[in-house]
Amino acid sequence: LTTWGARSADDLKWVFSDFDIKEITVSYRQSKQLNHLARAIIRAAGATEHPSQSPEFMEPVAEEILDTAISHCKQGEFAPAYTLLRALQAQLDPPPAIHQLISNLINGGCEAQWTAPTHWEMRTTLGYGSNINQGISNSTLILGNALAGRELILDDSYRPVASRYAEVMVGHSQPIKPGGPALQVTAGTRSHAAPSASPYDLAHLGAALTHTTPVQSQPVELLGEVTKLWLGGRVYHTSLAATAQIPLLPHLSSPNLAISAKTFRYHTQPQQNSNQIHIGITYPLHTSQRRSLFMGATGMADRALGQRAGGHRTGASVYAVGVTSLPPWHIVVRMDIAHWRSQQHFFPGLIDQERSNRLMYLALKAEYPLTPRQGIQLDLQARRSHDSIALYTYKSTHIGVSWAV
C-alpha cells in the first residue's frame, strides 16, 4: 500500500523487489454488487484487474448474517451469534468451506474471537482544602449539661487546618468474561503541602465487581467492593460493601430501589467498628439528551460493634443530582442533606445527651474534553456539619483541578 497508489504488479516490484504477489482466484465481499463496484473502480483507475470468481455462498443476506454473527463473537455477545450461525447452517446450505467455518465458530471459535476490552484511567489533581482535619470553629467545649457543665478551652490542635494538596489516582476496569461480572481496581494517594497537614495524607486501594443480571426481565445491578484506607501513613480502616439496584417499574424512567450492606473496621480505633444497612429509592425526574435530574432518599441503620460513644445510630438522607451539557462542557451538580441520631447518651455522666448530626454537602464538577481520551475537570465541594456535640461541628471547602487520561 502506498500513498501515491500502486496500480500494477510492476509498481509493487519497484517498491519491494523481493515481494511475492499471488492472485486471488476466489473473492469474498459483502455482496456481488460491491464486488462489481470494486472491479469498476480498478478499471476506472487504470489498474491491472485479475480475474476472480465469486463463491456460491455469495447472496447478500447470507454474507451480512455471517458478518453480523462474527461481529457478535468479537464483542462477546455469544447468544445472538450462535442463533445466527445455526440459522445459516440449517437454512441457507452454505458450501463446504463456509460450512466448516461456521462449525468452527460454533465449537469454540466464537469465544476465541472475543478479546476482553480494558480501560485505564489516570487522574492527577492539584487542589486546596480549607479544613482537611474537620477542625471546629469554637474555641471552647462544654462538658456536662447546660446547668452544671464545665467549659473547656481548646488548643490549636482542634482548629481547622488548611493546605494545598496533590493527588494521583489510577484505575483499571475489565470484564472477566462476556456478559459476566467486570472487575474494577483503583489506587490513589493524596499528599498535603502544609507540614501540619501531613498526619492527614491519604492513600487508598479498592477493588469492585459489578454485574448486571436479568430478574423477571428487569436488569438488576449488583456491586461488591472492598476498600482499604491509609491515613498519615498508617492503615486507618477497611470497608466491605454489597449493593443491589432494582428497577421498580418496567420502563426506562423507572425509580430504582437500592439496598446495600456495609461493614467498617477501624484498625487504630476499633471502638468505631460498625455495620450499616442502607435502603433508598432514586427517581429520574427528567431525562433528555442534554439534561437530566435525579432525586433520591435513603434510610440508614448503623449498628455499633464496639464501645462507640452514643452506641447505635439511625438516620436518613435526601439528595438531588443534575447533569447538563453545555458543549464542550459537561456539568454535574449534586446536593445532599443527611441527618442521623445516636440511640444513647454520648458520654453518660459527662455529656448526658444523644448525639445528633446534620450534614449538608454541595458538589459541582465541570469537565472539559481536550481530546477523545484526555480532559480537564474542575471540582468544588462544600460541607457543613452541625452536631449536638460541638466537637463535631465544622465547615470545609475543597477546590481542585484535575487532568485525566
mmCIF file of N, CA, C and O in Angstrom, residues 129-202:
data_model
loop_
_atom_site.group_PDB
_atom_site.id
_atom_site.type_symbol
_atom_site.label_atom_id
_atom_site.label_comp_id
_atom_site.label_asym_id
_atom_site.label_seq_id
_atom_site.Cartn_x
_atom_site.Cartn_y
_atom_site.Cartn_z
ATOM 1 N N GLY A 129 -7.728 22.542 50.317
ATOM 2 C CA GLY A 129 -8.771 22.248 51.295
ATOM 3 C C GLY A 129 -8.705 23.218 52.450
ATOM 4 O O GLY A 129 -7.621 23.446 53.017
ATOM 5 N N SER A 130 -9.838 23.796 52.795
ATOM 6 C CA SER A 130 -9.855 24.810 53.858
ATOM 7 C C SER A 130 -9.884 24.198 55.250
ATOM 8 O O SER A 130 -9.561 24.868 56.235
ATOM 9 N N ASN A 131 -10.266 22.905 55.341
ATOM 10 C CA ASN A 131 -10.413 22.278 56.663
ATOM 11 C C ASN A 131 -10.260 20.767 56.500
ATOM 12 O O ASN A 131 -11.216 20.012 56.605
ATOM 13 N N ILE A 132 -9.036 20.330 56.227
ATOM 14 C CA ILE A 132 -8.836 18.921 55.907
ATOM 15 C C ILE A 132 -8.942 18.011 57.127
ATOM 16 O O ILE A 132 -9.125 16.795 56.993
ATOM 17 N N ASN A 133 -8.835 18.546 58.327
ATOM 18 C CA ASN A 133 -8.924 17.742 59.551
ATOM 19 C C ASN A 133 -10.289 17.824 60.215
ATOM 20 O O ASN A 133 -10.479 17.287 61.310
ATOM 21 N N GLN A 134 -11.248 18.490 59.573
ATOM 22 C CA GLN A 134 -12.585 18.691 60.128
ATOM 23 C C GLN A 134 -12.500 19.356 61.505
ATOM 24 O O GLN A 134 -13.195 18.979 62.464
ATOM 25 N N GLY A 135 -11.617 20.359 61.586
ATOM 26 C CA GLY A 135 -11.470 21.102 62.840
ATOM 27 C C GLY A 135 -12.690 21.958 63.130
ATOM 28 O O GLY A 135 -13.461 22.313 62.230
ATOM 29 N N ILE A 136 -12.871 22.296 64.377
ATOM 30 C CA ILE A 136 -14.063 23.032 64.797
ATOM 31 C C ILE A 136 -13.758 24.519 64.900
ATOM 32 O O ILE A 136 -12.614 24.936 65.100
ATOM 33 N N SER A 137 -14.810 25.301 64.740
ATOM 34 C CA SER A 137 -14.658 26.755 64.802
ATOM 35 C C SER A 137 -14.682 27.270 66.231
ATOM 36 O O SER A 137 -14.087 28.317 66.532
ATOM 37 N N ASN A 138 -15.393 26.555 67.114
ATOM 38 C CA ASN A 138 -15.489 27.006 68.503
ATOM 39 C C ASN A 138 -14.136 26.870 69.200
ATOM 40 O O ASN A 138 -13.354 25.965 68.910
ATOM 41 N N SER A 139 -13.872 27.763 70.111
ATOM 42 C CA SER A 139 -12.633 27.712 70.896
ATOM 43 C C SER A 139 -12.835 27.071 72.254
ATOM 44 O O SER A 139 -11.870 26.851 72.991
ATOM 45 N N THR A 140 -14.085 26.750 72.602
ATOM 46 C CA THR A 140 -14.375 26.114 73.895
ATOM 47 C C THR A 140 -15.332 24.951 73.694
ATOM 48 O O THR A 140 -16.021 24.854 72.676
ATOM 49 N N LEU A 141 -15.384 24.071 74.680
ATOM 50 C CA LEU A 141 -16.270 22.919 74.662
ATOM 51 C C LEU A 141 -16.871 22.754 76.044
ATOM 52 O O LEU A 141 -16.153 22.778 77.053
ATOM 53 N N ILE A 142 -18.209 22.609 76.130
ATOM 54 C CA ILE A 142 -18.895 22.447 77.404
ATOM 55 C C ILE A 142 -19.084 20.962 77.680
ATOM 56 O O ILE A 142 -19.661 20.238 76.869
ATOM 57 N N LEU A 143 -18.568 20.510 78.840
ATOM 58 C CA LEU A 143 -18.770 19.136 79.284
ATOM 59 C C LEU A 143 -19.850 19.116 80.349
ATOM 60 O O LEU A 143 -19.831 19.912 81.287
ATOM 61 N N GLY A 144 -20.784 18.179 80.199
ATOM 62 C CA GLY A 144 -21.914 18.129 81.114
ATOM 63 C C GLY A 144 -23.119 18.824 80.519
ATOM 64 O O GLY A 144 -23.130 19.188 79.344
ATOM 65 N N ASN A 145 -24.162 19.025 81.326
ATOM 66 C CA ASN A 145 -25.356 19.685 80.804
ATOM 67 C C ASN A 145 -25.212 21.200 80.897
ATOM 68 O O ASN A 145 -24.237 21.718 81.430
ATOM 69 N N ALA A 146 -26.206 21.874 80.386
ATOM 70 C CA ALA A 146 -26.124 23.339 80.308
ATOM 71 C C ALA A 146 -26.106 23.995 81.676
ATOM 72 O O ALA A 146 -25.563 25.092 81.837
ATOM 73 N N LEU A 147 -26.706 23.341 82.690
ATOM 74 C CA LEU A 147 -26.787 23.945 84.015
ATOM 75 C C LEU A 147 -25.557 23.641 84.857
ATOM 76 O O LEU A 147 -25.098 24.496 85.618
ATOM 77 N N ALA A 148 -25.052 22.420 84.757
ATOM 78 C CA ALA A 148 -23.937 22.023 85.625
ATOM 79 C C ALA A 148 -22.701 21.661 84.816
ATOM 80 O O ALA A 148 -21.869 20.897 85.288
ATOM 81 N N GLY A 149 -22.577 22.179 83.648
ATOM 82 C CA GLY A 149 -21.457 21.814 82.794
ATOM 83 C C GLY A 149 -20.221 22.636 83.090
ATOM 84 O O GLY A 149 -20.251 23.643 83.800
ATOM 85 N N ARG A 150 -19.116 22.148 82.550
ATOM 86 C CA ARG A 150 -17.848 22.852 82.679
ATOM 87 C C ARG A 150 -17.345 23.212 81.287
ATOM 88 O O ARG A 150 -17.415 22.417 80.369
ATOM 89 N N GLU A 151 -16.828 24.410 81.169
ATOM 90 C CA GLU A 151 -16.341 24.886 79.888
ATOM 91 C C GLU A 151 -14.838 24.675 79.799
ATOM 92 O O GLU A 151 -14.083 25.087 80.679
ATOM 93 N N LEU A 152 -14.418 23.988 78.704
ATOM 94 C CA LEU A 152 -13.007 23.740 78.469
ATOM 95 C C LEU A 152 -12.520 24.588 77.305
ATOM 96 O O LEU A 152 -13.227 24.773 76.323
ATOM 97 N N ILE A 153 -11.305 25.110 77.437
ATOM 98 C CA ILE A 153 -10.688 25.875 76.358
ATOM 99 C C ILE A 153 -9.893 24.907 75.485
ATOM 100 O O ILE A 153 -9.071 24.131 75.989
ATOM 101 N N LEU A 154 -10.134 24.930 74.195
ATOM 102 C CA LEU A 154 -9.487 24.023 73.256
ATOM 103 C C LEU A 154 -8.229 24.671 72.677
ATOM 104 O O LEU A 154 -8.221 25.862 72.357
ATOM 105 N N ASP A 155 -7.163 23.852 72.521
ATOM 106 C CA ASP A 155 -5.929 24.394 71.954
ATOM 107 C C ASP A 155 -6.007 24.380 70.419
ATOM 108 O O ASP A 155 -7.000 23.950 69.821
ATOM 109 N N ASP A 156 -4.928 24.808 69.790
ATOM 110 C CA ASP A 156 -4.931 24.970 68.331
ATOM 111 C C ASP A 156 -5.032 23.648 67.573
ATOM 112 O O ASP A 156 -5.345 23.656 66.370
ATOM 113 N N SER A 157 -4.757 22.515 68.226
ATOM 114 C CA SER A 157 -4.826 21.231 67.519
ATOM 115 C C SER A 157 -6.251 20.886 67.097
ATOM 116 O O SER A 157 -6.442 20.015 66.247
ATOM 117 N N TYR A 158 -7.249 21.553 67.702
ATOM 118 C CA TYR A 158 -8.643 21.311 67.337
ATOM 119 C C TYR A 158 -9.130 22.271 66.255
ATOM 120 O O TYR A 158 -10.245 22.112 65.759
ATOM 121 N N ARG A 159 -8.289 23.238 65.911
ATOM 122 C CA ARG A 159 -8.701 24.241 64.949
ATOM 123 C C ARG A 159 -8.557 23.705 63.521
ATOM 124 O O ARG A 159 -7.801 22.759 63.257
ATOM 125 N N PRO A 160 -9.268 24.292 62.563
ATOM 126 C CA PRO A 160 -9.163 23.843 61.173
ATOM 127 C C PRO A 160 -7.747 24.000 60.616
ATOM 128 O O PRO A 160 -7.061 24.986 60.884
ATOM 129 N N VAL A 161 -7.320 23.010 59.828
ATOM 130 C CA VAL A 161 -6.027 23.038 59.149
ATOM 131 C C VAL A 161 -6.285 23.149 57.651
ATOM 132 O O VAL A 161 -6.981 22.309 57.071
ATOM 133 N N ALA A 162 -5.737 24.172 57.027
ATOM 134 C CA ALA A 162 -5.885 24.374 55.581
ATOM 135 C C ALA A 162 -4.583 24.008 54.888
ATOM 136 O O ALA A 162 -3.494 24.192 55.437
ATOM 137 N N SER A 163 -4.698 23.504 53.674
ATOM 138 C CA SER A 163 -3.491 23.119 52.949
ATOM 139 C C SER A 163 -3.782 22.901 51.475
ATOM 140 O O SER A 163 -4.889 22.494 51.100
ATOM 141 N N ARG A 164 -2.764 23.146 50.640
ATOM 142 C CA ARG A 164 -2.800 22.699 49.263
ATOM 143 C C ARG A 164 -2.465 21.207 49.229
ATOM 144 O O ARG A 164 -1.831 20.681 50.157
ATOM 145 N N TYR A 165 -2.881 20.533 48.176
ATOM 146 C CA TYR A 165 -2.575 19.104 48.084
ATOM 147 C C TYR A 165 -2.425 18.692 46.621
ATOM 148 O O TYR A 165 -2.894 19.371 45.705
ATOM 149 N N ALA A 166 -1.738 17.574 46.434
ATOM 150 C CA ALA A 166 -1.594 16.944 45.118
ATOM 151 C C ALA A 166 -2.084 15.508 45.246
ATOM 152 O O ALA A 166 -1.792 14.820 46.232
ATOM 153 N N GLU A 167 -2.833 15.076 44.257
ATOM 154 C CA GLU A 167 -3.443 13.743 44.319
ATOM 155 C C GLU A 167 -3.251 13.036 42.977
ATOM 156 O O GLU A 167 -3.367 13.643 41.910
ATOM 157 N N VAL A 168 -2.964 11.743 43.039
ATOM 158 C CA VAL A 168 -2.832 10.911 41.852
ATOM 159 C C VAL A 168 -3.701 9.678 42.042
ATOM 160 O O VAL A 168 -3.662 9.035 43.099
ATOM 161 N N MET A 169 -4.501 9.366 41.036
ATOM 162 C CA MET A 169 -5.374 8.195 41.074
ATOM 163 C C MET A 169 -5.231 7.414 39.783
ATOM 164 O O MET A 169 -5.182 7.981 38.702
ATOM 165 N N VAL A 170 -5.129 6.090 39.903
ATOM 166 C CA VAL A 170 -5.048 5.203 38.749
ATOM 167 C C VAL A 170 -6.174 4.181 38.862
ATOM 168 O O VAL A 170 -6.413 3.618 39.943
ATOM 169 N N GLY A 171 -6.881 3.946 37.753
ATOM 170 C CA GLY A 171 -7.979 2.993 37.746
ATOM 171 C C GLY A 171 -7.912 2.075 36.545
ATOM 172 O O GLY A 171 -7.440 2.466 35.473
ATOM 173 N N HIS A 172 -8.368 0.856 36.727
ATOM 174 C CA HIS A 172 -8.383 -0.137 35.649
ATOM 175 C C HIS A 172 -9.681 -0.926 35.751
ATOM 176 O O HIS A 172 -10.093 -1.332 36.844
ATOM 177 N N SER A 173 -10.338 -1.144 34.621
ATOM 178 C CA SER A 173 -11.564 -1.932 34.592
ATOM 179 C C SER A 173 -11.517 -2.886 33.410
ATOM 180 O O SER A 173 -11.003 -2.533 32.337
ATOM 181 N N GLN A 174 -12.070 -4.086 33.614
ATOM 182 C CA GLN A 174 -12.047 -5.106 32.576
ATOM 183 C C GLN A 174 -13.079 -6.170 32.900
ATOM 184 O O GLN A 174 -13.154 -6.639 34.038
ATOM 185 N N PRO A 175 -13.908 -6.561 31.915
ATOM 186 C CA PRO A 175 -14.846 -7.666 32.166
ATOM 187 C C PRO A 175 -14.094 -8.980 32.319
ATOM 188 O O PRO A 175 -13.107 -9.230 31.620
ATOM 189 N N ILE A 176 -14.565 -9.814 33.243
ATOM 190 C CA ILE A 176 -13.923 -11.104 33.467
ATOM 191 C C ILE A 176 -14.288 -12.088 32.374
ATOM 192 O O ILE A 176 -13.469 -12.868 31.902
ATOM 193 N N LYS A 177 -15.553 -12.056 31.951
ATOM 194 C CA LYS A 177 -15.993 -12.881 30.832
ATOM 195 C C LYS A 177 -17.158 -12.179 30.156
ATOM 196 O O LYS A 177 -17.816 -11.322 30.765
ATOM 197 N N PRO A 178 -17.436 -12.495 28.901
ATOM 198 C CA PRO A 178 -18.529 -11.820 28.190
ATOM 199 C C PRO A 178 -19.862 -12.011 28.913
ATOM 200 O O PRO A 178 -20.226 -13.121 29.286
ATOM 201 N N GLY A 179 -20.563 -10.911 29.101
ATOM 202 C CA GLY A 179 -21.852 -10.967 29.765
ATOM 203 C C GLY A 179 -21.769 -11.238 31.247
ATOM 204 O O GLY A 179 -22.789 -11.367 31.929
ATOM 205 N N GLY A 180 -20.543 -11.327 31.787
ATOM 206 C CA GLY A 180 -20.353 -11.628 33.196
ATOM 207 C C GLY A 180 -19.922 -10.409 33.978
ATOM 208 O O GLY A 180 -20.002 -9.273 33.510
ATOM 209 N N PRO A 181 -19.418 -10.633 35.188
ATOM 210 C CA PRO A 181 -19.008 -9.509 36.032
ATOM 211 C C PRO A 181 -17.777 -8.808 35.481
ATOM 212 O O PRO A 181 -16.973 -9.400 34.752
ATOM 213 N N ALA A 182 -17.639 -7.547 35.833
ATOM 214 C CA ALA A 182 -16.479 -6.743 35.452
ATOM 215 C C ALA A 182 -15.710 -6.380 36.707
ATOM 216 O O ALA A 182 -16.290 -6.123 37.764
ATOM 217 N N LEU A 183 -14.391 -6.375 36.592
ATOM 218 C CA LEU A 183 -13.517 -6.050 37.713
ATOM 219 C C LEU A 183 -13.008 -4.627 37.562
ATOM 220 O O LEU A 183 -12.542 -4.237 36.493
ATOM 221 N N GLN A 184 -13.088 -3.868 38.653
ATOM 222 C CA GLN A 184 -12.556 -2.510 38.675
ATOM 223 C C GLN A 184 -11.588 -2.388 39.846
ATOM 224 O O GLN A 184 -11.915 -2.781 40.974
ATOM 225 N N VAL A 185 -10.401 -1.862 39.576
ATOM 226 C CA VAL A 185 -9.380 -1.680 40.604
ATOM 227 C C VAL A 185 -8.933 -0.229 40.566
ATOM 228 O O VAL A 185 -8.664 0.325 39.493
ATOM 229 N N THR A 186 -8.851 0.400 41.738
ATOM 230 C CA THR A 186 -8.395 1.787 41.830
ATOM 231 C C THR A 186 -7.363 1.911 42.943
ATOM 232 O O THR A 186 -7.404 1.183 43.939
ATOM 233 N N ALA A 187 -6.448 2.829 42.756
ATOM 234 C CA ALA A 187 -5.444 3.139 43.767
ATOM 235 C C ALA A 187 -5.133 4.616 43.672
ATOM 236 O O ALA A 187 -5.123 5.191 42.576
ATOM 237 N N GLY A 188 -4.899 5.231 44.810
ATOM 238 C CA GLY A 188 -4.625 6.659 44.790
ATOM 239 C C GLY A 188 -3.915 7.128 46.036
ATOM 240 O O GLY A 188 -3.858 6.423 47.054
ATOM 241 N N THR A 189 -3.347 8.312 45.958
ATOM 242 C CA THR A 189 -2.666 8.907 47.093
ATOM 243 C C THR A 189 -2.846 10.414 47.049
ATOM 244 O O THR A 189 -2.916 11.007 45.966
ATOM 245 N N ARG A 190 -2.943 11.028 48.231
ATOM 246 C CA ARG A 190 -3.052 12.486 48.346
ATOM 247 C C ARG A 190 -2.027 12.964 49.364
ATOM 248 O O ARG A 190 -1.982 12.474 50.493
ATOM 249 N N SER A 191 -1.213 13.927 48.953
ATOM 250 C CA SER A 191 -0.173 14.475 49.818
ATOM 251 C C SER A 191 -0.406 15.964 49.995
ATOM 252 O O SER A 191 -0.661 16.678 49.007
ATOM 253 N N HIS A 192 -0.313 16.432 51.246
ATOM 254 C CA HIS A 192 -0.572 17.826 51.556
ATOM 255 C C HIS A 192 0.737 18.613 51.654
ATOM 256 O O HIS A 192 1.769 18.080 52.085
ATOM 257 N N ALA A 193 0.670 19.867 51.284
ATOM 258 C CA ALA A 193 1.864 20.712 51.281
ATOM 259 C C ALA A 193 2.208 21.214 52.674
ATOM 260 O O ALA A 193 3.386 21.325 53.027
ATOM 261 N N ALA A 194 1.232 21.531 53.497
ATOM 262 C CA ALA A 194 1.487 22.095 54.823
ATOM 263 C C ALA A 194 2.045 21.020 55.758
ATOM 264 O O ALA A 194 1.492 19.923 55.840
ATOM 265 N N PRO A 195 3.134 21.281 56.459
ATOM 266 C CA PRO A 195 3.686 20.288 57.393
ATOM 267 C C PRO A 195 2.677 19.840 58.452
ATOM 268 O O PRO A 195 2.653 18.668 58.846
ATOM 269 N N SER A 196 1.835 20.766 58.905
ATOM 270 C CA SER A 196 0.849 20.411 59.932
ATOM 271 C C SER A 196 -0.245 19.502 59.386
ATOM 272 O O SER A 196 -1.017 18.922 60.146
ATOM 273 N N ALA A 197 -0.313 19.363 58.039
ATOM 274 C CA ALA A 197 -1.350 18.542 57.431
ATOM 275 C C ALA A 197 -0.867 17.139 57.091
ATOM 276 O O ALA A 197 -1.653 16.310 56.642
ATOM 277 N N SER A 198 0.433 16.848 57.285
ATOM 278 C CA SER A 198 0.959 15.530 56.915
ATOM 279 C C SER A 198 0.263 14.366 57.633
ATOM 280 O O SER A 198 0.151 13.283 57.054
ATOM 281 N N PRO A 199 -0.211 14.524 58.897
ATOM 282 C CA PRO A 199 -0.933 13.406 59.513
ATOM 283 C C PRO A 199 -2.228 13.049 58.782
ATOM 284 O O PRO A 199 -2.808 11.992 59.067
ATOM 285 N N TYR A 200 -2.663 13.902 57.833
ATOM 286 C CA TYR A 200 -3.913 13.650 57.109
ATOM 287 C C TYR A 200 -3.660 13.282 55.644
ATOM 288 O O TYR A 200 -4.591 13.274 54.846
ATOM 289 N N ASP A 201 -2.394 12.964 55.310
ATOM 290 C CA ASP A 201 -2.114 12.432 53.976
ATOM 291 C C ASP A 201 -2.873 11.122 53.795
ATOM 292 O O ASP A 201 -2.939 10.293 54.713
ATOM 293 N N LEU A 202 -3.426 10.931 52.595
ATOM 294 C CA LEU A 202 -4.303 9.789 52.345
ATOM 295 C C LEU A 202 -3.723 8.870 51.273
ATOM 296 O O LEU A 202 -2.999 9.303 50.388
#
